[in-house]
PDB file of C-alpha atoms in Angstrom:
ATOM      1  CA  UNK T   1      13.180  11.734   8.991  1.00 46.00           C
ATOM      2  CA  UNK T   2      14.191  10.161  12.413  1.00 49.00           C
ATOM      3  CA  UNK T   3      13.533   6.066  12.032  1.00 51.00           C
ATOM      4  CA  UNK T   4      11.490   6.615  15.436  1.00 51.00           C
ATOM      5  CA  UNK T   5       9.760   9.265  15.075  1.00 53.00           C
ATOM      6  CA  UNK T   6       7.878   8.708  11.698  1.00 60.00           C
ATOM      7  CA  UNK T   7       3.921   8.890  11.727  1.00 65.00           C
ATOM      8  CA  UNK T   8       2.986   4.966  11.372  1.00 64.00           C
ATOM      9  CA  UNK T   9       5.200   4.417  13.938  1.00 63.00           C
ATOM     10  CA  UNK T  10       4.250   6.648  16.341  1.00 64.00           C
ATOM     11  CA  UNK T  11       0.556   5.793  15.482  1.00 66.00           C
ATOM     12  CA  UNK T  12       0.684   2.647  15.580  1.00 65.00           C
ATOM     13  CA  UNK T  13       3.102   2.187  19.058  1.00 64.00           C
ATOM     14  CA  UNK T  14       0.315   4.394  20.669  1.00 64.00           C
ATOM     15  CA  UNK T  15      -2.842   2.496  19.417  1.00 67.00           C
ATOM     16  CA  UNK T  16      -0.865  -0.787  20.490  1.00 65.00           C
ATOM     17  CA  UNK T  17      -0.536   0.774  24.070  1.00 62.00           C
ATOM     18  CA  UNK T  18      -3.788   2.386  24.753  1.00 63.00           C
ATOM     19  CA  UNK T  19      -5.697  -0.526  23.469  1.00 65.00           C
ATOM     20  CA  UNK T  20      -3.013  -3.309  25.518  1.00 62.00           C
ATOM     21  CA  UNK T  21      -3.006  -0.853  28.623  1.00 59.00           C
ATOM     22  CA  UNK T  22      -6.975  -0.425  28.619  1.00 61.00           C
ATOM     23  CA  UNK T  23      -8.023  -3.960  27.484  1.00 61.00           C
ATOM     24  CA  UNK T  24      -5.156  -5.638  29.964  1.00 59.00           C
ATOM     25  CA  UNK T  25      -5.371  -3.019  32.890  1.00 58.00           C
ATOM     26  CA  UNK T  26      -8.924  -4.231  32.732  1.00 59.00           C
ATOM     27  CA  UNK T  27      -8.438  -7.537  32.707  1.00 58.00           C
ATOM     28  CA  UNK T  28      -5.976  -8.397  35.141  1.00 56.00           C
ATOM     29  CA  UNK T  29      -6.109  -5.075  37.592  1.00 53.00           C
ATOM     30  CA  UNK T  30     -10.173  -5.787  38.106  1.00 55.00           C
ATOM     31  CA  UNK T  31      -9.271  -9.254  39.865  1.00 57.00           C
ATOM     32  CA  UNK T  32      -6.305  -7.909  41.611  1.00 50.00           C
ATOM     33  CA  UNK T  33      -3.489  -9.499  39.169  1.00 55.00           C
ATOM     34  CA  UNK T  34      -0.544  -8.285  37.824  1.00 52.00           C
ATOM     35  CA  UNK T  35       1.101 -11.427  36.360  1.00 58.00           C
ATOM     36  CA  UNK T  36       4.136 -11.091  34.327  1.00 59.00           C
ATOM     37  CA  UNK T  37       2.507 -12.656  31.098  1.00 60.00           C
ATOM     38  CA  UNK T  38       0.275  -9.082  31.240  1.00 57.00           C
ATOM     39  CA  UNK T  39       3.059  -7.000  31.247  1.00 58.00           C
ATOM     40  CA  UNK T  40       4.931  -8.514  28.540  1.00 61.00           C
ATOM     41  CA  UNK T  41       1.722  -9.354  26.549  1.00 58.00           C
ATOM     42  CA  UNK T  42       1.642  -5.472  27.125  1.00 58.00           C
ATOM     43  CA  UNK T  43       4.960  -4.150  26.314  1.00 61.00           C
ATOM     44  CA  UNK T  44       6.427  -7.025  23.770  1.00 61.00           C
ATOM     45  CA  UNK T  45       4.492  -5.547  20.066  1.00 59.00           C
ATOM     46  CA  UNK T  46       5.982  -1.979  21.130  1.00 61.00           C
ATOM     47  CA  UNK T  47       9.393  -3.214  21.678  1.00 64.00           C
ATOM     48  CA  UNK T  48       9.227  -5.155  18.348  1.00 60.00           C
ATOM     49  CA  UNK T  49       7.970  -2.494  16.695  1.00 60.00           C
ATOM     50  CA  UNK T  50      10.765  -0.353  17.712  1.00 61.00           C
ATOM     51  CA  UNK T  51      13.411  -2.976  17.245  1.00 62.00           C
ATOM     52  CA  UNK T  52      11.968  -3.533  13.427  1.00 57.00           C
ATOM     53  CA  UNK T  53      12.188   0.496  12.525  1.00 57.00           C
ATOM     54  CA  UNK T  54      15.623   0.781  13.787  1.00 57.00           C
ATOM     55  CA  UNK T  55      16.836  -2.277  11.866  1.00 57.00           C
ATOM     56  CA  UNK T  56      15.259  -1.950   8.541  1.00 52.00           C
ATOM     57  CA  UNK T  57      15.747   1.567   7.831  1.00 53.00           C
ATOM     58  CA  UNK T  58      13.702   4.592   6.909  1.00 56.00           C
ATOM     59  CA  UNK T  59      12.229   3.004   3.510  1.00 68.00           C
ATOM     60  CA  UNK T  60       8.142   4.705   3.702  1.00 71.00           C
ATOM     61  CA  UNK T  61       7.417   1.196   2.043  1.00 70.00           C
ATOM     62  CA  UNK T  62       9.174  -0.912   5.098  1.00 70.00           C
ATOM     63  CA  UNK T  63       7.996   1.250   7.641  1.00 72.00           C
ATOM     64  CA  UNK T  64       4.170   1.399   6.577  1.00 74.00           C
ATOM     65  CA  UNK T  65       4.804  -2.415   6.417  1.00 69.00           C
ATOM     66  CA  UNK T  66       6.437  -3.173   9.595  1.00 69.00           C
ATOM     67  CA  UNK T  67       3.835  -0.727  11.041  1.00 72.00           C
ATOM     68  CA  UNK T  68       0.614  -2.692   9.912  1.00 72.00           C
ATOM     69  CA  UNK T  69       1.979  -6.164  10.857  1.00 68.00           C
ATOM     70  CA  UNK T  70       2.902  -5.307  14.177  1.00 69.00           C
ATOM     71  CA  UNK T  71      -0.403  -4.331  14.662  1.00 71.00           C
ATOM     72  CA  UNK T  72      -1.988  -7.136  14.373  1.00 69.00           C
ATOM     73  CA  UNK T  73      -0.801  -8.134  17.941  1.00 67.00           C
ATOM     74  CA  UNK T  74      -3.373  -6.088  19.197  1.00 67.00           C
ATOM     75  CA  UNK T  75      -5.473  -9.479  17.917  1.00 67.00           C
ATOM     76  CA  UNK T  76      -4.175 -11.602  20.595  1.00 66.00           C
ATOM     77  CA  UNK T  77      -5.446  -9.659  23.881  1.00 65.00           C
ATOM     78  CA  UNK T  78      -8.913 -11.611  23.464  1.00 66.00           C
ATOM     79  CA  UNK T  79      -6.837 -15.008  23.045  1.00 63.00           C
ATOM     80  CA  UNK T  80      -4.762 -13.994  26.035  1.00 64.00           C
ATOM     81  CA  UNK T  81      -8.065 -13.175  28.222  1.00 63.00           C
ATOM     82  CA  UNK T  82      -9.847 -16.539  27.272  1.00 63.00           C
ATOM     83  CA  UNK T  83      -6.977 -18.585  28.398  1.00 61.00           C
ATOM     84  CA  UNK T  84      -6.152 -16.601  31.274  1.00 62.00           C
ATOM     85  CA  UNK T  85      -9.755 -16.463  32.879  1.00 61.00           C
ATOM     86  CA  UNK T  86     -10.997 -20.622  32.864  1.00 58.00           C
ATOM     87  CA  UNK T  87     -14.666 -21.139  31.504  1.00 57.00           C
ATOM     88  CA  UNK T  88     -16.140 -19.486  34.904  1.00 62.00           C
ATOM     89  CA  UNK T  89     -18.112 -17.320  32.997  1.00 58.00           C
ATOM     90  CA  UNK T  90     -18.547 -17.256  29.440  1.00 55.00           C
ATOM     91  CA  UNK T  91     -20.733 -14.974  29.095  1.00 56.00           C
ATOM     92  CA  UNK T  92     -18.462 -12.061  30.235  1.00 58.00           C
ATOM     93  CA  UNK T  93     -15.701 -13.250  28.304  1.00 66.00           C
ATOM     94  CA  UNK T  94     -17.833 -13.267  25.231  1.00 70.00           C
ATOM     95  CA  UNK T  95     -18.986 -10.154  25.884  1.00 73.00           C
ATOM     96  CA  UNK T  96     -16.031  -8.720  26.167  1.00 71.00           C
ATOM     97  CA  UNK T  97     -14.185 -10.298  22.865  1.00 72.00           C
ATOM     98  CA  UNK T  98     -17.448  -9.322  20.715  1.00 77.00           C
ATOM     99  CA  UNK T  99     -16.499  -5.626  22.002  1.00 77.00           C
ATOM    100  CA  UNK T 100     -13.075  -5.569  21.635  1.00 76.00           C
ATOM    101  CA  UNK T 101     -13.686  -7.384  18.240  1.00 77.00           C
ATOM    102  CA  UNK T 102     -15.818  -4.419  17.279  1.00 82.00           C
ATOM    103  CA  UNK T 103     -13.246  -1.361  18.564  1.00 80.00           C
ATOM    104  CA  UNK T 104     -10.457  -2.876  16.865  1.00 79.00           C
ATOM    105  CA  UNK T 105     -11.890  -3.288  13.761  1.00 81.00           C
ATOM    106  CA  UNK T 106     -12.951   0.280  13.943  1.00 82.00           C
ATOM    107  CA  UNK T 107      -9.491   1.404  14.974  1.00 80.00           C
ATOM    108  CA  UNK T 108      -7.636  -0.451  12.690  1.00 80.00           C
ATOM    109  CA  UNK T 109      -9.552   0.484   9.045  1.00 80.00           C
ATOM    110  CA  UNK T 110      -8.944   3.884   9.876  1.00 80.00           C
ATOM    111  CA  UNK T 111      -5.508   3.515  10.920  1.00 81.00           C
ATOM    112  CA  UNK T 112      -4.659   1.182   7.957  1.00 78.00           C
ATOM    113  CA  UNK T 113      -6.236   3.613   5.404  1.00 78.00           C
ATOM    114  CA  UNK T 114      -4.255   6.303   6.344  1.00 80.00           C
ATOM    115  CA  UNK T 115      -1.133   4.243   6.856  1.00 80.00           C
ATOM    116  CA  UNK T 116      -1.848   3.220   3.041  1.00 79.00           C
ATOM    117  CA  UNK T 117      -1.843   6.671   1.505  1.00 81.00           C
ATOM    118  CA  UNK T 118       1.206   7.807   3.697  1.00 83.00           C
ATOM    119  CA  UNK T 119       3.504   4.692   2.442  1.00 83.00           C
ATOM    120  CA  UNK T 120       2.217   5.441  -1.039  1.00 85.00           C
ATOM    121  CA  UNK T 121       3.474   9.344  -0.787  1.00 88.00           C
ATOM    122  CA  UNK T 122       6.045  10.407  -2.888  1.00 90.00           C
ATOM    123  CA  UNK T 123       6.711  14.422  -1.503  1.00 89.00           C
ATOM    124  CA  UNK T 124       8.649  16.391  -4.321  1.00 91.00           C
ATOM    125  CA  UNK T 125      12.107  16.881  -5.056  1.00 90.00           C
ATOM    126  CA  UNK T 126      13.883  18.710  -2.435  1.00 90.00           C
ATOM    127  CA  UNK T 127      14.342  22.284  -3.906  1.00 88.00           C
ATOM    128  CA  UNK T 128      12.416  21.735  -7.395  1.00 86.00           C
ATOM    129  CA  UNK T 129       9.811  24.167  -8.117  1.00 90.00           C
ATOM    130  CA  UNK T 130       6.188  23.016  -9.051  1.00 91.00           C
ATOM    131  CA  UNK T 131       5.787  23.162 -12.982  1.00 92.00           C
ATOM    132  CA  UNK T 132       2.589  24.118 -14.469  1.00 93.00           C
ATOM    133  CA  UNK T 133       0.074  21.714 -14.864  1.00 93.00           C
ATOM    134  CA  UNK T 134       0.266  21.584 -18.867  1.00 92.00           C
ATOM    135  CA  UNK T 135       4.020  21.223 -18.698  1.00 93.00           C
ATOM    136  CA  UNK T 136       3.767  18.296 -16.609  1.00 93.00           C
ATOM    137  CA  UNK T 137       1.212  16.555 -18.657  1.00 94.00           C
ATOM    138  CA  UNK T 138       3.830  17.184 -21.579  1.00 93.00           C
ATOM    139  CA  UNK T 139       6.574  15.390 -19.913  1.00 93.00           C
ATOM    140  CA  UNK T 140       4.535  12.401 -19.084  1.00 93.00           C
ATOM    141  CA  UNK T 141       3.246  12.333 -22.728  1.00 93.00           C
ATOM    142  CA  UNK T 142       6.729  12.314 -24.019  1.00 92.00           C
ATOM    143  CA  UNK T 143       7.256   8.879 -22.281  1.00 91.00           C
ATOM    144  CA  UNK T 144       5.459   7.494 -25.156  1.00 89.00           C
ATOM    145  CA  UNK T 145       8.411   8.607 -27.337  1.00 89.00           C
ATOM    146  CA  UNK T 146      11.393   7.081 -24.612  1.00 86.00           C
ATOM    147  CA  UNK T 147      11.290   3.523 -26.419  1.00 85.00           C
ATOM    148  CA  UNK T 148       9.135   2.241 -23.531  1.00 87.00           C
ATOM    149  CA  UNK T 149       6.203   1.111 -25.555  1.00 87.00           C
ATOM    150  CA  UNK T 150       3.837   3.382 -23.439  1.00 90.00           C
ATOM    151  CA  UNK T 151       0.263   4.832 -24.502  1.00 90.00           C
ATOM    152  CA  UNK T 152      -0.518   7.953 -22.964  1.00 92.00           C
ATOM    153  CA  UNK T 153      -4.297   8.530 -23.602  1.00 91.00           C
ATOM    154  CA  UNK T 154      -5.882  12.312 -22.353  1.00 90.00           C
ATOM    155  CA  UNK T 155      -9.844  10.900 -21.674  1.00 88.00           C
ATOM    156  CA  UNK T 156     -12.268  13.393 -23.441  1.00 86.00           C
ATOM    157  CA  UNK T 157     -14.949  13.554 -20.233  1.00 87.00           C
ATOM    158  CA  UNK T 158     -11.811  13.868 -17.317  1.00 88.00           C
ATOM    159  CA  UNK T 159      -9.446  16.750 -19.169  1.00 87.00           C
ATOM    160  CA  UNK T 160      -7.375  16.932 -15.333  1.00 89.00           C
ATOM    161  CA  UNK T 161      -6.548  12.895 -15.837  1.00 90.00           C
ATOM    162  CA  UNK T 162      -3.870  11.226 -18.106  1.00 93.00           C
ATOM    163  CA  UNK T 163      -4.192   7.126 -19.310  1.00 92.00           C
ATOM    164  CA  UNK T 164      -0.709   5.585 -19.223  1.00 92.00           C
ATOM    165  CA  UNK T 165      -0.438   1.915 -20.401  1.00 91.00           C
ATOM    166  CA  UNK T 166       1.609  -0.347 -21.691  1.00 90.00           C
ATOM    167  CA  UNK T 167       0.619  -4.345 -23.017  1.00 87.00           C
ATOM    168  CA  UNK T 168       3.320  -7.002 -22.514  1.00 85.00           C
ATOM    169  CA  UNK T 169       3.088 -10.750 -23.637  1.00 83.00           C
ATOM    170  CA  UNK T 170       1.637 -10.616 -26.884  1.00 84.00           C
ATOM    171  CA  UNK T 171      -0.710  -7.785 -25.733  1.00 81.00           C
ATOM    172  CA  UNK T 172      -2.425 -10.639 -23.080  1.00 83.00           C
ATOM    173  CA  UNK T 173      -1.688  -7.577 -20.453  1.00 83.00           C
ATOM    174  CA  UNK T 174      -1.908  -4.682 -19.396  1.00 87.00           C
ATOM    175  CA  UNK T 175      -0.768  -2.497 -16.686  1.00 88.00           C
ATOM    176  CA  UNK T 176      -2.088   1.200 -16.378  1.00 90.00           C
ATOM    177  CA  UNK T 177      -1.593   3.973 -14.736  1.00 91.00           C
ATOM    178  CA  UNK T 178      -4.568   6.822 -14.431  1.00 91.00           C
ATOM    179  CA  UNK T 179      -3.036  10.137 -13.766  1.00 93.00           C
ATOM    180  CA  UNK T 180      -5.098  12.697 -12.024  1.00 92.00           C
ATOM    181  CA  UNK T 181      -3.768  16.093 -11.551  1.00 93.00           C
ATOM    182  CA  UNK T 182      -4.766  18.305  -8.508  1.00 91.00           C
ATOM    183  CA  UNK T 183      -3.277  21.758  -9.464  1.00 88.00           C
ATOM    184  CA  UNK T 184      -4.532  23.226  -5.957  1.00 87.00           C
ATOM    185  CA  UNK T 185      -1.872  21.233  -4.027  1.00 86.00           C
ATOM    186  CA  UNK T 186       0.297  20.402  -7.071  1.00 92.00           C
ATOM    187  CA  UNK T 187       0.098  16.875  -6.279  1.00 93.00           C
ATOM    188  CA  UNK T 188      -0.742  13.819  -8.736  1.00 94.00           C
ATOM    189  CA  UNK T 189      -2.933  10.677  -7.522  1.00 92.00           C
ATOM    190  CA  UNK T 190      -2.291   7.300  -9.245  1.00 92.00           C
ATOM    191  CA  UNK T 191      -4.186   4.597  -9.371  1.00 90.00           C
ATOM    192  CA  UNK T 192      -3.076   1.402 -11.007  1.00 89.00           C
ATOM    193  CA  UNK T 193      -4.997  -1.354 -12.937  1.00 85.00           C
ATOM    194  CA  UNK T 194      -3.916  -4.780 -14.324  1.00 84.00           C
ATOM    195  CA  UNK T 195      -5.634  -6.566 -16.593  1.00 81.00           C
ATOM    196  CA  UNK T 196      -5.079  -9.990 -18.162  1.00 79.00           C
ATOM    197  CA  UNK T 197      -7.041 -11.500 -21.089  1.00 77.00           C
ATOM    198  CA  UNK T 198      -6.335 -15.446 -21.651  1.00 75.00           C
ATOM    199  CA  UNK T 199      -2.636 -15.427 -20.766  1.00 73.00           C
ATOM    200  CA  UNK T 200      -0.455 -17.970 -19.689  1.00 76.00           C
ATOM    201  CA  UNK T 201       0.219 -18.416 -15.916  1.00 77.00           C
ATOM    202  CA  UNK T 202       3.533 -17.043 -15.088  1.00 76.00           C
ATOM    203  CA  UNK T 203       4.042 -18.680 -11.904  1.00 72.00           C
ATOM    204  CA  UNK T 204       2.746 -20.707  -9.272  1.00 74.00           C
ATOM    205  CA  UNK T 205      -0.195 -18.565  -7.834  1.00 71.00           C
ATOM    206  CA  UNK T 206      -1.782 -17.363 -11.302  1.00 69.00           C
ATOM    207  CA  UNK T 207      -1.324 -21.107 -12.049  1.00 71.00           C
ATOM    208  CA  UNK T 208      -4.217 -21.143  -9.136  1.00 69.00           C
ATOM    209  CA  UNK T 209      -6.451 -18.639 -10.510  1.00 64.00           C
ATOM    210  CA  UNK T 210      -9.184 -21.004 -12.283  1.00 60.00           C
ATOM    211  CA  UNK T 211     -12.494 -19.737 -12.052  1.00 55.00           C
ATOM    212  CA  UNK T 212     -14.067 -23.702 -12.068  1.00 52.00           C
ATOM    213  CA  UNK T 213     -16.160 -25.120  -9.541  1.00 50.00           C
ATOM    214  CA  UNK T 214     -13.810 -27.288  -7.074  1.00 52.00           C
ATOM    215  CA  UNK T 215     -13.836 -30.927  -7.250  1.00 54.00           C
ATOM    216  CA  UNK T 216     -15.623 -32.610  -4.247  1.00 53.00           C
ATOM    217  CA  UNK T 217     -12.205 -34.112  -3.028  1.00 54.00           C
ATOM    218  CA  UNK T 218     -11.040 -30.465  -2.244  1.00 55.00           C
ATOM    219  CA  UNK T 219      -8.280 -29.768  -4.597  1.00 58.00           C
ATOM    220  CA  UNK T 220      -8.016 -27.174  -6.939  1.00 57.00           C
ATOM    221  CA  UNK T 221      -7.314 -27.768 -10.625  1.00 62.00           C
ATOM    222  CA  UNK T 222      -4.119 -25.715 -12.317  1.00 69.00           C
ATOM    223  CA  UNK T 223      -5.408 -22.981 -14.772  1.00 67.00           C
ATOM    224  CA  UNK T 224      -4.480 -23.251 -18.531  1.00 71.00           C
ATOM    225  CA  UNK T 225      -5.701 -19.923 -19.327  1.00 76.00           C
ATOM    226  CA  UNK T 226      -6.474 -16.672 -16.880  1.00 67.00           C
ATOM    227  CA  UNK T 227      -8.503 -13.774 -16.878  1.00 68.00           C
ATOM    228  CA  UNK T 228      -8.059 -11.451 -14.492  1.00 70.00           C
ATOM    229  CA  UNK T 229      -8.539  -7.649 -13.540  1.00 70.00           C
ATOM    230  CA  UNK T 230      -7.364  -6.010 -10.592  1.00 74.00           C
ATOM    231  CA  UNK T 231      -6.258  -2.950  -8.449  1.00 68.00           C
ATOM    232  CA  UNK T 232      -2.788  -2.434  -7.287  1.00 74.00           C
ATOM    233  CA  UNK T 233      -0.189  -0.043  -5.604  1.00 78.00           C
ATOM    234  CA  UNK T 234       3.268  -0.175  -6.211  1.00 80.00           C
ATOM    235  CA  UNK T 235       4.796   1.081  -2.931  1.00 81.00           C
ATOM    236  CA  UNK T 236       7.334   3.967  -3.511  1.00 85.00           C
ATOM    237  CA  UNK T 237      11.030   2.664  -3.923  1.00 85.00           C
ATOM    238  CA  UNK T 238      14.030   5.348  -4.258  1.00 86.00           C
ATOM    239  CA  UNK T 239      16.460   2.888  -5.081  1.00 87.00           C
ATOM    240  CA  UNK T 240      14.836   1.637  -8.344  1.00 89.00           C
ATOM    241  CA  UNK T 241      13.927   5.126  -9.359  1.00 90.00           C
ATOM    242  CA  UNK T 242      17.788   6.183  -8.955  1.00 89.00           C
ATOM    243  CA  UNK T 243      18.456   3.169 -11.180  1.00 91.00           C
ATOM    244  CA  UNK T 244      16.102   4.104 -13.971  1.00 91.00           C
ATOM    245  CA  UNK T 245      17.934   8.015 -13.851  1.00 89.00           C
ATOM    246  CA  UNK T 246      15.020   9.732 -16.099  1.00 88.00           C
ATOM    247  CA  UNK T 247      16.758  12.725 -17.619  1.00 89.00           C
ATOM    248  CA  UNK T 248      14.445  15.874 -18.795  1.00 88.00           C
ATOM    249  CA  UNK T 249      15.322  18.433 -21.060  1.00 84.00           C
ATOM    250  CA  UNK T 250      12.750  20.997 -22.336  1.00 82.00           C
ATOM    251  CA  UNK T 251      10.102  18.973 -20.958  1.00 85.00           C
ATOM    252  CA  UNK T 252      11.161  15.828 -23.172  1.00 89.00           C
ATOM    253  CA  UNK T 253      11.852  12.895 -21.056  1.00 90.00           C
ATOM    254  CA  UNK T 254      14.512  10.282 -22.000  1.00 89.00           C
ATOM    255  CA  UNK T 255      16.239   7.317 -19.402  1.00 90.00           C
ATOM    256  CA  UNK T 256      19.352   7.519 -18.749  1.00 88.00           C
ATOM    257  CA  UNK T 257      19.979   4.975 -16.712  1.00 87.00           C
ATOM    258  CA  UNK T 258      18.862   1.470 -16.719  1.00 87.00           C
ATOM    259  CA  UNK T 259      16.898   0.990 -19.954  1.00 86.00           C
ATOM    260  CA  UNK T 260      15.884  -2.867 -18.434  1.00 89.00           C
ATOM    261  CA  UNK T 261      14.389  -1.685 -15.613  1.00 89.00           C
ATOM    262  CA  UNK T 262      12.942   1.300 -17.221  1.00 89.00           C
ATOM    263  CA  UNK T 263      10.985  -1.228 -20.023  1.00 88.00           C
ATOM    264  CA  UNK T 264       9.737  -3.204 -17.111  1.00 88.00           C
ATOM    265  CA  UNK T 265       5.688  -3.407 -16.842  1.00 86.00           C
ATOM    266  CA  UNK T 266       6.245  -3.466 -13.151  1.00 87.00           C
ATOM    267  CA  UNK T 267       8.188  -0.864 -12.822  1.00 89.00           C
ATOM    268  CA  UNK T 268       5.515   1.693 -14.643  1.00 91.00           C
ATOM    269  CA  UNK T 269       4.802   3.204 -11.513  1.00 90.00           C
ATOM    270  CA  UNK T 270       8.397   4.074 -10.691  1.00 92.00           C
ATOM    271  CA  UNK T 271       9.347   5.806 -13.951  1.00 93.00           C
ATOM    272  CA  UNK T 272       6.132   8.036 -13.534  1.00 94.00           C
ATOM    273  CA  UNK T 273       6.897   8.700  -9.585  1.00 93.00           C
ATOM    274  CA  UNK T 274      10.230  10.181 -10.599  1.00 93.00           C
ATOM    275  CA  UNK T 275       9.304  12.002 -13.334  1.00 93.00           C
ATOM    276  CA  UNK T 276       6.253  14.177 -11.519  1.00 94.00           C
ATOM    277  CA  UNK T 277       8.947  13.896  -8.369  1.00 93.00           C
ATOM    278  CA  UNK T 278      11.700  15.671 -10.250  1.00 91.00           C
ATOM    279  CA  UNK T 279       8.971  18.105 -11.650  1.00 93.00           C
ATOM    280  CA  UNK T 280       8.012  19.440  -8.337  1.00 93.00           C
ATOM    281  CA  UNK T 281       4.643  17.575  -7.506  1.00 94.00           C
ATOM    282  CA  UNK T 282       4.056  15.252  -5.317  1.00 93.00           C
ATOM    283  CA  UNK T 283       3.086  11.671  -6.402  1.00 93.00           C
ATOM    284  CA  UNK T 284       0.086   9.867  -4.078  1.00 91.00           C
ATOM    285  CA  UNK T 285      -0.767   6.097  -4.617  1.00 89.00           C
ATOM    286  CA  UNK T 286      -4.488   5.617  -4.309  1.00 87.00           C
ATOM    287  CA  UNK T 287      -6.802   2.252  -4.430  1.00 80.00           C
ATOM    288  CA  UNK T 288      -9.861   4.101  -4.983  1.00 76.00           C
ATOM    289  CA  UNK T 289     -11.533   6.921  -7.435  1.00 73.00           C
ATOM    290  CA  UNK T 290     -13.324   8.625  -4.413  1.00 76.00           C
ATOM    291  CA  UNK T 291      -9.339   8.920  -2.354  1.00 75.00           C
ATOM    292  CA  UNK T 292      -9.698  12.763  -3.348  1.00 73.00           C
ATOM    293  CA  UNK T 293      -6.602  13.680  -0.454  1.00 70.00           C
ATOM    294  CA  UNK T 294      -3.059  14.119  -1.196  1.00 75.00           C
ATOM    295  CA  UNK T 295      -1.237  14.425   2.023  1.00 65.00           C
TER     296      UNK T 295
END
């Protein structure tokens, strides 16, 4: 895939132009000005953008991220108007920013939504043909027998999902994976969960994560203990899947490559995205139950 020509990037270049040539065409072209601040205000997130993908490579997980930062320059045509106009009339100018507050909003949870799902797309191995469902299912299962400490749990009420999960730290946490299977398109959705009950703080952040009322001076006690439950997506990354080299042989599943990297909780995700990659599916990250799509 041409570094230029990839969906986010296209998207998003065109949503930065539209919106900067409307919004600053507006601005400057209804009082008869044309100052060079417009025109670089107008042209200077594009260029970036461009500059960024044909630096950093075509990574989906760089791209989607370059793509949804650069965006956010669209945020500073309101700042740009304020300053540009004087306090003659504040009415209009509020006007306008409440407006192009409300479009750009719009425009941009649509935008980042779908930028989401197509940095978290895993398409399938080029030339692999698209095992059954049941074999699949198999192959995942027999990750609990690859010395990874893995549960894989089939949930009585949703036979098309699978329940992979592994505890680390004395069983204080858990990451999970919930498999579901879409035979139509042969694609797999994913949706990951971490939990944490009473653990430790690992690092500076969770250290943070106290759930105590503030003290009135403002600061913010260090946690002894955490509790905490929430959604994530591991973007897609080739290289650590090439390092963690699952091989498969009658639909048993052992690593043959990095056996470190494979045991990692955090790296969960990855050994399941190759697997269903090599297997001829397609693997989509999801935040949400009711993200029914695979792209």
């Amino acid at each position: 895939m041409s570094r230029l020509s990839s969906p986010p990037v296209i998207v998003a270049a065109l949503l930065l132009l539209l919106a900067g040539a409307g919004a600053l065409g507006w601005l400057w072209l209804r009082d008869g000005r044309m100052t060079p601040t417009a025109i670089v205000i107008l042209f200077l997130p594009v260029a970036l953008l461009i500059a960024g993908m044909t630096a950093w490579g075509t990574d989906r997980s760089q791209i989607g991220i370059t793509a949804w930062a650069l965006t956010m320059f669209g945020a500073l045509v309101p700042a740009v108007y304020v300053t540009q106009s004087g306090p003659d009339n504040w009415f209009a100018q509020w006007r306008f920013m409440v407006a192009f507050g409300v479009a750009y909003f719009a425009i941009m949870v649509v935008f980042m939504l779908w930028l989401a799902a197509w940095t978290a797309w895993v398409a399938p191995a080029p030339g692999a043909m698209p095992l059954p469902e049941h074999r699949l299912k198999r192959r995942i299962e027999s990750l609990a027998n690859a010395g990874l400490n893995l549960r894989v749990e089939r949930p009585a009420d949703r036979p098309e999902q699978l329940l992979v999960t592994r505890d680390f730290r004395g069983g204080k946490r858990t990451i999970g994976v919930r498999l579901t299977f879409v035979s139509a398109g042969h694609c797999v959705r994913a949706r990951e969960v971490s939990l944490v009950r009473g653990d430790k703080p690992m690092n500076t952040g969770e250290a943070r994560m106290s759930s105590s009322l503030r003290p009135r001076d403002g600061t913010h006690p260090d946690a002894d203990i955490i509790y905490d439950a929430s959604l994530t997506l591991t973007p897609p990354n080739e290289a650590i899947r090439r390092r963690i080299a699952p091989r498969i042989a009658d639909d048993r599943v052992e690593i043959a490559g990095d056996g470190e990297a494979a045991a990692d909780p955090a790296n969960l995700a990855h050994v399941l995205t190759e697997v269903v990659h090599q297997s001829g599916w397609g693997w989509q990250g999801v935040f949400f139950d009711w993200q029914r799509g695979c792209r």
